[in-house]
Amino acid sequence: MIRIFLFVIISINFGYSQNFHSPENRKLFADYLFCSEDYLRAVIEYEEYMKYYNNDTILFKIAFGYSKIEKYNRAAELFNKISIQSDFYYRARSEYLKSLLLAENFESFTSIDSNEASITELKLINSAYLFNGLKLPDKNEFLLPFSDSEKNEMLKFYEFKKESPYKSPLLAGIFSTVVPGSGKLYTNQISEGLTSLVLNGLFAFLSYNNFKNDHPTRGWIFAGVGAFFYAGNIYGSAVSANIYNQRVDYEYKENVKVFLETHNYFIERYEFCK
Amino acid sequence: MKIISVLVLLLSVYAFPQSEKMKWGKSDYSYSIESTEYGRDYSINFENPVNAVAKSFINAYWFLISDLDGDNCPFHPSCSAFFVDAVEESNIVTGTLLFFDRFTRDASIVGRYNRYPKHKSGRLYDPAYLYYPGSAAYIPPSKVIDKE
């Protein structure tokens, strides 16, 4: 019994002689979390480690972790802190631009000097033109940094951005003024357009039929309700064109994002966890 | 002696638990289903007489017709609530035009479940603010809206 008691006491003492919260052990734990793709906890552990040691690799991993957990502004801020002496400097610059893209912070791209940019950075800078409202550069200049396999897709995005297939709200309104519902058909709202045509036709017929059969009160009621449907449809068609244009923009941006994501934003993948 | 050993062992475990256990522990989870029924606001704002008249009509419709007819509108907010919002947030003319356009959308039953985002109540999310002239907005149908 004494042996068991001693074993327990010794085990406890041995257990507590290990400092699990030392910076080195925190780093080991953080590496494990990072490689398990538990970036949120890995970032917290790495930040604890950084209180004791300054390390560019760890700073890069923290920024990378923030990017993975979609805190892009914080990630960009940290990538920007990596010094030019670091081995990670050029990677960090690319990751910085990627974070700006993901944070939709397109204004920051205007202050970047593209003369000093690497090919990857140029690709990211040019990709930003596909999102922001700035004037697109010349087609050849835009496509220059991209490889042959990327050019085709980027050219499609470029041309789509240059001449987006928008619908005119004015034209949609005019169409619906001439033929009720046709403005909605113009904006691809087929079902709503046909419903509007039927409703307007129905109220016009009811009004006409009541006037014809000497029921002017009912005739005016149907005419009044029909007029509201008619005016509402003109207004709705114009708004529908606006919404259509926003949908075009949304789907275009989603397609660009998917393309960039599948190409990992033109950045080579890292092997931190072999 | 056996008891003392066990006590020492247990006490040492309970005396020095990992602090992370608290930090990363499971959160309490409620399995109760959240109610998606929203009460109606019958109040009338008399600052704008035109809006007050419109709201009075809607209140009468809610009290005399809608509550008896049942909860049938496929949209959130319902057509009558849409009208109230549209009039309050814009003006009576724009609000009325928006309402009749919404009514046409309500009558258009083909394919609408693929066109609108879904509200957490299970209805189609189609609020008035998406249709104002300067601020018309598109929400993809795949989205589920979690707010009232």
Coordinates of C-alpha atoms in Angstrom, one line a residue:
Chain A
M1 CA 0.0 0.0 0.0
I2 CA 2.9 2.3 0.8
R3 CA 4.3 1.6 -2.6
I4 CA 1.0 2.6 -4.3
F5 CA 0.9 5.7 -2.2
L6 CA 4.5 6.6 -3.2
F7 CA 3.8 5.8 -6.8
V8 CA 0.9 8.2 -6.8
I9 CA 2.9 11.0 -5.1
I10 CA 5.9 10.6 -7.4
S11 CA 3.6 10.5 -10.5
I12 CA 1.9 13.7 -9.4
N13 CA 5.2 15.4 -8.8
F14 CA 6.6 14.3 -12.1
G15 CA 3.4 15.4 -13.9
Y16 CA 3.6 18.9 -12.4
S17 CA 7.3 19.2 -13.0
Q18 CA 6.3 19.5 -16.7
N19 CA 5.4 23.1 -17.7
F20 CA 2.8 22.7 -20.3
H21 CA 2.4 26.4 -20.7
S22 CA 6.0 27.1 -21.5
P23 CA 6.5 29.0 -24.9
E24 CA 8.1 25.9 -26.5
N25 CA 5.2 23.6 -25.4
R26 CA 2.7 26.2 -26.6
K27 CA 4.4 26.3 -29.9
L28 CA 4.3 22.5 -30.2
F29 CA 0.6 22.5 -29.3
A30 CA 0.0 25.4 -31.8
D31 CA 1.8 23.5 -34.5
Y32 CA -0.4 20.5 -33.9
L33 CA -3.5 22.6 -34.0
F34 CA -2.3 24.4 -37.1
C35 CA -1.7 21.1 -38.9
S36 CA -5.1 19.9 -37.7
E37 CA -6.6 23.0 -39.5
D38 CA -7.8 24.3 -36.1
Y39 CA -6.6 27.8 -37.1
L40 CA -8.6 29.7 -34.5
R41 CA -6.9 27.9 -31.5
A42 CA -3.6 27.8 -33.3
V43 CA -3.6 31.5 -33.7
I44 CA -4.3 32.0 -30.0
E45 CA -1.4 29.7 -29.0
Y46 CA 1.0 31.2 -31.5
E47 CA 0.2 34.7 -30.2
E48 CA 1.0 33.5 -26.6
Y49 CA 4.3 32.2 -28.0
M50 CA 5.0 35.5 -29.7
K51 CA 4.9 37.3 -26.4
Y52 CA 8.2 35.6 -25.6
Y53 CA 9.9 35.2 -29.0
N54 CA 9.8 37.2 -32.2
N55 CA 9.7 34.9 -35.1
D56 CA 8.8 35.6 -38.7
T57 CA 7.6 32.1 -39.5
I58 CA 5.2 32.2 -36.5
L59 CA 4.0 35.7 -37.5
F60 CA 3.3 34.4 -41.0
K61 CA 1.5 31.4 -39.6
I62 CA -0.6 33.7 -37.4
A63 CA -1.5 35.9 -40.4
F64 CA -2.2 32.8 -42.5
G65 CA -4.5 31.5 -39.7
Y66 CA -6.4 34.8 -39.5
S67 CA -6.9 34.5 -43.3
K68 CA -8.2 31.0 -42.9
I69 CA -10.7 32.0 -40.3
E70 CA -11.9 34.8 -42.6
K71 CA -10.5 37.7 -40.6
Y72 CA -9.0 39.2 -43.7
N73 CA -8.3 42.7 -42.5
R74 CA -6.3 41.4 -39.5
A75 CA -4.5 39.0 -41.8
A76 CA -3.5 41.8 -44.2
E77 CA -2.3 43.9 -41.3
L78 CA 0.0 41.1 -40.1
F79 CA 1.2 40.0 -43.5
N80 CA 2.2 43.6 -44.0
K81 CA 4.3 43.5 -40.9
I82 CA 6.7 40.8 -42.2
S83 CA 10.0 42.5 -42.8
I84 CA 11.9 42.5 -46.1
Q85 CA 14.8 40.5 -44.5
S86 CA 12.4 37.5 -43.9
D87 CA 12.3 34.4 -46.1
F88 CA 8.6 34.8 -46.1
Y89 CA 8.6 38.4 -47.4
Y90 CA 7.5 37.7 -51.0
R91 CA 5.0 35.1 -50.0
A92 CA 3.6 37.5 -47.4
R93 CA 3.2 40.2 -50.0
S94 CA 1.2 37.9 -52.2
E95 CA -0.9 36.8 -49.2
Y96 CA -1.3 40.4 -48.2
L97 CA -2.9 41.2 -51.7
K98 CA -5.0 38.0 -51.4
S99 CA -6.3 39.2 -48.0
L100 CA -7.1 42.6 -49.5
L101 CA -9.1 40.9 -52.3
L102 CA -11.0 38.7 -49.9
A103 CA -11.7 41.6 -47.5
E104 CA -13.0 43.5 -50.6
N105 CA -10.6 46.3 -49.8
F106 CA -10.1 47.3 -53.4
E107 CA -9.1 50.9 -52.6
S108 CA -5.8 49.7 -51.2
F109 CA -4.8 48.3 -54.6
T110 CA -4.7 51.8 -56.0
S111 CA -1.7 52.7 -53.8
I112 CA 0.4 49.6 -54.8
D113 CA 3.3 50.2 -57.2
S114 CA 2.9 47.5 -59.9
N115 CA 6.4 48.2 -61.3
E116 CA 8.0 46.5 -58.3
A117 CA 5.5 43.6 -58.2
S118 CA 6.2 40.0 -58.9
I119 CA 4.2 38.0 -61.4
T120 CA 2.0 36.6 -58.7
E121 CA 1.4 40.1 -57.3
L122 CA 0.6 41.4 -60.7
K123 CA -1.9 38.7 -61.2
L124 CA -3.6 39.6 -58.0
I125 CA -3.5 43.3 -58.7
N126 CA -5.1 42.7 -62.1
S127 CA -7.7 40.4 -60.6
A128 CA -8.7 43.3 -58.3
Y129 CA -9.7 45.2 -61.5
L130 CA -12.4 42.6 -62.1
F131 CA -14.0 43.6 -58.8
N132 CA -13.5 47.3 -58.3
G133 CA -15.1 50.2 -60.1
L134 CA -11.8 51.4 -61.6
K135 CA -11.3 51.7 -65.3
L136 CA -10.0 48.4 -66.7
P137 CA -6.4 48.5 -68.2
D138 CA -5.8 47.7 -71.8
K139 CA -6.6 44.0 -72.6
N140 CA -3.0 43.0 -73.4
E141 CA -1.7 44.7 -70.4
F142 CA -4.3 43.0 -68.2
L143 CA -3.6 39.5 -69.6
L144 CA 0.2 39.9 -69.6
P145 CA 1.1 38.2 -66.2
F146 CA -1.3 35.3 -66.7
S147 CA -0.2 31.9 -68.0
D148 CA -1.7 30.4 -71.1
S149 CA -4.0 28.2 -69.2
E150 CA -5.3 31.1 -67.1
K151 CA -5.6 33.6 -70.0
N152 CA -8.8 32.1 -71.5
E153 CA -10.8 32.4 -68.3
M154 CA -9.4 35.8 -67.4
L155 CA -10.2 37.1 -70.9
K156 CA -13.8 36.0 -70.4
F157 CA -14.0 37.8 -67.1
Y158 CA -12.4 40.9 -68.6
E159 CA -14.8 41.1 -71.5
F160 CA -17.8 40.5 -69.2
K161 CA -16.6 43.3 -66.9
K162 CA -16.0 45.6 -69.9
E163 CA -19.5 45.0 -71.4
S164 CA -21.7 43.5 -68.7
P165 CA -25.1 42.3 -70.1
Y166 CA -27.1 44.7 -68.1
K167 CA -30.8 45.5 -68.7
S168 CA -32.0 49.1 -68.9
P169 CA -34.5 50.1 -66.2
L170 CA -35.9 52.8 -68.5
L171 CA -36.4 50.3 -71.3
A172 CA -38.1 47.9 -68.9
G173 CA -40.5 50.6 -67.8
I174 CA -41.2 51.6 -71.4
F175 CA -41.9 48.0 -72.3
S176 CA -44.4 47.6 -69.5
T177 CA -46.0 50.9 -70.4
V178 CA -46.7 49.6 -73.9
V179 CA -47.6 46.0 -73.0
P180 CA -48.1 45.3 -69.3
G181 CA -45.7 42.6 -68.1
S182 CA -43.4 42.9 -71.0
G183 CA -40.8 44.8 -68.9
K184 CA -40.7 41.8 -66.5
L185 CA -40.3 39.4 -69.5
Y186 CA -37.4 41.6 -70.6
T187 CA -35.7 41.2 -67.2
N188 CA -36.2 37.4 -67.4
Q189 CA -39.1 37.4 -64.8
I190 CA -41.3 35.2 -67.1
S191 CA -43.8 34.1 -64.6
E192 CA -44.3 37.6 -63.1
G193 CA -44.6 39.1 -66.6
L194 CA -47.3 36.7 -67.7
T195 CA -49.2 37.1 -64.4
S196 CA -49.1 40.9 -64.8
L197 CA -50.3 40.6 -68.4
V198 CA -53.2 38.4 -67.3
L199 CA -54.1 40.6 -64.3
N200 CA -54.1 43.8 -66.3
G201 CA -56.0 42.2 -69.1
L202 CA -58.6 40.8 -66.6
F203 CA -59.2 44.2 -64.9
A204 CA -59.4 46.0 -68.3
F205 CA -61.9 43.4 -69.5
L206 CA -64.0 43.6 -66.3
S207 CA -64.0 47.4 -66.5
Y208 CA -64.9 47.5 -70.2
N209 CA -67.6 44.8 -69.7
N210 CA -69.2 46.6 -66.8
F211 CA -69.3 50.0 -68.6
K212 CA -70.7 48.3 -71.7
N213 CA -73.5 46.7 -69.6
D214 CA -74.4 49.9 -67.9
H215 CA -72.7 49.3 -64.5
P216 CA -70.5 52.5 -64.3
T217 CA -69.7 52.2 -60.6
R218 CA -68.3 48.7 -60.9
G219 CA -66.6 49.8 -64.2
W220 CA -64.8 52.6 -62.3
I221 CA -63.8 50.3 -59.4
F222 CA -62.2 47.7 -61.8
A223 CA -60.6 50.5 -63.8
G224 CA -59.1 52.0 -60.7
V225 CA -57.7 48.8 -59.3
G226 CA -56.5 47.9 -62.8
A227 CA -54.8 51.3 -63.1
F228 CA -52.9 50.6 -59.8
F229 CA -51.8 47.2 -61.1
Y230 CA -50.7 48.8 -64.4
A231 CA -48.7 51.6 -62.6
G232 CA -47.3 49.2 -60.1
N233 CA -46.1 46.9 -62.9
I234 CA -44.3 49.8 -64.7
Y235 CA -42.5 50.7 -61.4
G236 CA -41.8 47.0 -60.6
S237 CA -40.3 46.4 -64.1
A238 CA -37.9 49.3 -63.7
V239 CA -36.8 48.0 -60.2
S240 CA -36.7 44.5 -61.6
A241 CA -34.1 45.6 -64.2
N242 CA -32.0 47.1 -61.3
I243 CA -32.3 43.8 -59.4
Y244 CA -31.4 41.9 -62.6
N245 CA -28.3 44.0 -63.0
Q246 CA -27.3 43.3 -59.4
R247 CA -27.8 39.6 -59.9
V248 CA -25.5 39.7 -63.0
D249 CA -22.9 41.4 -60.9
Y250 CA -23.3 39.0 -58.0
E251 CA -23.0 35.9 -60.2
Y252 CA -20.1 37.3 -62.1
K253 CA -18.2 38.1 -58.9
E254 CA -19.0 34.6 -57.5
N255 CA -17.6 33.0 -60.7
V256 CA -14.4 35.1 -60.4
K257 CA -14.1 34.1 -56.8
V258 CA -14.5 30.4 -57.6
F259 CA -11.9 30.7 -60.3
L260 CA -9.4 32.4 -58.0
E261 CA -10.1 30.0 -55.2
T262 CA -9.5 27.0 -57.5
H263 CA -6.2 28.5 -58.5
N264 CA -5.4 29.4 -54.8
Y265 CA -5.2 33.0 -55.8
F266 CA -2.1 32.2 -58.0
I267 CA -0.1 31.5 -54.8
E268 CA 1.9 28.3 -54.5
R269 CA 0.7 26.1 -51.6
Y270 CA 2.9 25.9 -48.5
E271 CA 4.1 22.7 -46.8
F272 CA 4.1 23.6 -43.2
C273 CA 2.8 20.2 -42.1
K274 CA 4.8 17.5 -43.8
Chain B
M1 CA -4.8 3.6 3.4
K2 CA -6.6 2.6 0.2
I3 CA -9.1 5.4 0.7
I4 CA -6.4 7.9 1.4
S5 CA -4.6 6.9 -1.8
V6 CA -7.8 7.2 -3.9
L7 CA -8.5 10.6 -2.3
V8 CA -5.0 11.9 -3.0
L9 CA -5.3 10.8 -6.6
L10 CA -8.8 12.3 -7.1
L11 CA -8.0 15.5 -5.2
S12 CA -4.9 16.1 -7.3
V13 CA -6.9 15.7 -10.5
Y14 CA -9.7 18.0 -9.3
A15 CA -7.2 20.6 -7.8
F16 CA -5.3 21.2 -11.0
P17 CA -7.7 20.8 -13.9
Q18 CA -6.7 22.3 -17.3
S19 CA -7.8 25.8 -17.6
E20 CA -8.6 25.2 -21.3
K21 CA -11.3 22.7 -20.3
M22 CA -13.4 25.7 -19.3
K23 CA -12.4 27.8 -22.3
W24 CA -13.2 25.2 -24.9
G25 CA -15.9 23.2 -23.1
K26 CA -19.1 22.4 -24.8
S27 CA -21.7 25.2 -24.7
D28 CA -25.1 24.6 -23.3
Y29 CA -27.4 23.8 -26.1
S30 CA -31.1 24.4 -26.3
Y31 CA -33.1 22.0 -28.4
S32 CA -36.3 24.0 -28.1
I33 CA -37.7 25.2 -31.4
E34 CA -37.7 28.9 -31.7
S35 CA -41.1 30.5 -32.3
T36 CA -41.4 32.2 -35.7
E37 CA -44.8 33.8 -35.1
Y38 CA -44.5 37.5 -34.8
G39 CA -47.1 39.7 -33.2
R40 CA -48.8 42.4 -35.2
D41 CA -48.2 46.0 -34.4
Y42 CA -51.5 47.8 -34.4
S43 CA -50.1 51.1 -33.3
I44 CA -50.7 54.2 -35.5
N45 CA -48.3 57.0 -35.9
F46 CA -50.4 60.2 -36.3
E47 CA -47.5 62.4 -37.2
N48 CA -48.1 61.7 -40.9
P49 CA -51.9 61.7 -41.5
V50 CA -51.7 59.9 -44.8
N51 CA -49.7 57.1 -43.4
A52 CA -52.1 57.0 -40.4
V53 CA -55.0 56.5 -42.7
A54 CA -53.2 53.8 -44.6
K55 CA -52.3 52.0 -41.4
S56 CA -55.9 52.3 -40.2
F57 CA -57.0 50.4 -43.3
I58 CA -54.4 47.8 -42.7
N59 CA -55.3 47.4 -39.0
A60 CA -59.0 47.0 -40.0
Y61 CA -58.0 44.4 -42.6
W62 CA -55.9 42.5 -40.1
F63 CA -58.6 42.6 -37.4
L64 CA -61.6 41.9 -39.6
I65 CA -60.3 39.7 -42.4
S66 CA -56.7 38.4 -42.1
D67 CA -56.9 37.1 -38.5
L68 CA -60.0 35.1 -39.4
D69 CA -58.8 34.0 -42.9
G70 CA -55.6 32.5 -41.5
D71 CA -51.9 32.8 -42.0
N72 CA -51.7 32.2 -45.8
C73 CA -49.2 34.6 -47.3
P74 CA -46.2 32.8 -48.6
F75 CA -44.0 35.8 -48.1
H76 CA -42.3 37.4 -45.1
P77 CA -43.3 40.1 -44.5
S78 CA -46.9 39.4 -45.5
C79 CA -48.4 41.6 -48.3
S80 CA -50.2 43.9 -45.8
A81 CA -47.1 44.3 -43.6
F82 CA -45.1 44.9 -46.8
F83 CA -47.5 47.8 -47.6
V84 CA -47.1 49.3 -44.1
D85 CA -43.3 49.1 -44.3
A86 CA -43.2 50.5 -47.8
V87 CA -45.5 53.5 -46.9
E88 CA -43.6 54.2 -43.7
E89 CA -40.1 53.9 -45.3
S90 CA -40.9 55.8 -48.5
N91 CA -44.2 57.6 -49.1
I92 CA -47.8 56.7 -49.9
V93 CA -47.4 56.8 -53.7
T94 CA -44.2 54.7 -53.9
G95 CA -45.6 52.4 -51.2
T96 CA -48.8 51.8 -53.1
L97 CA -46.9 51.1 -56.4
L98 CA -44.7 48.7 -54.5
F99 CA -47.7 47.0 -52.9
F100 CA -49.4 46.4 -56.3
D101 CA -46.1 45.1 -57.7
R102 CA -45.8 42.8 -54.7
F103 CA -49.4 41.6 -55.2
T104 CA -48.5 40.6 -58.8
R105 CA -45.5 38.7 -57.5
D106 CA -47.8 37.0 -54.9
A107 CA -50.2 36.0 -57.7
S108 CA -47.3 34.6 -59.8
I109 CA -47.1 31.1 -58.4
V110 CA -44.8 29.4 -60.9
G111 CA -41.2 28.9 -59.8
R112 CA -41.2 31.4 -57.0
Y113 CA -39.5 29.1 -54.5
N114 CA -36.3 29.3 -56.7
R115 CA -36.4 33.0 -56.9
Y116 CA -36.5 34.3 -53.4
P117 CA -34.3 33.8 -50.4
K118 CA -35.9 31.9 -47.5
H119 CA -36.8 33.4 -44.2
K120 CA -36.2 31.3 -41.0
S121 CA -40.0 31.1 -40.7
G122 CA -40.0 29.0 -43.9
R123 CA -41.5 31.8 -45.9
L124 CA -40.0 33.6 -48.9
Y125 CA -38.1 36.7 -47.8
D126 CA -39.3 39.7 -49.8
P127 CA -39.2 42.9 -47.8
A128 CA -40.0 46.4 -49.2
Y129 CA -36.5 47.8 -48.8
L130 CA -35.2 45.6 -51.6
Y131 CA -37.4 47.5 -54.1
Y132 CA -36.7 51.1 -53.4
P133 CA -35.5 53.0 -56.6
G134 CA -32.1 54.0 -55.4
S135 CA -31.4 51.0 -53.2
A136 CA -32.9 48.0 -55.0
A137 CA -30.9 44.9 -53.9
Y138 CA -30.4 41.3 -54.9
I139 CA -30.2 38.5 -52.4
P140 CA -29.4 35.1 -53.8
P141 CA -32.2 32.5 -53.3
S142 CA -29.8 30.1 -51.5
K143 CA -29.6 32.5 -48.5
V144 CA -31.6 31.9 -45.4
I145 CA -32.5 35.1 -43.6
D146 CA -32.2 34.9 -39.8
K147 CA -33.6 38.3 -38.8
E148 CA -37.2 39.5 -38.4

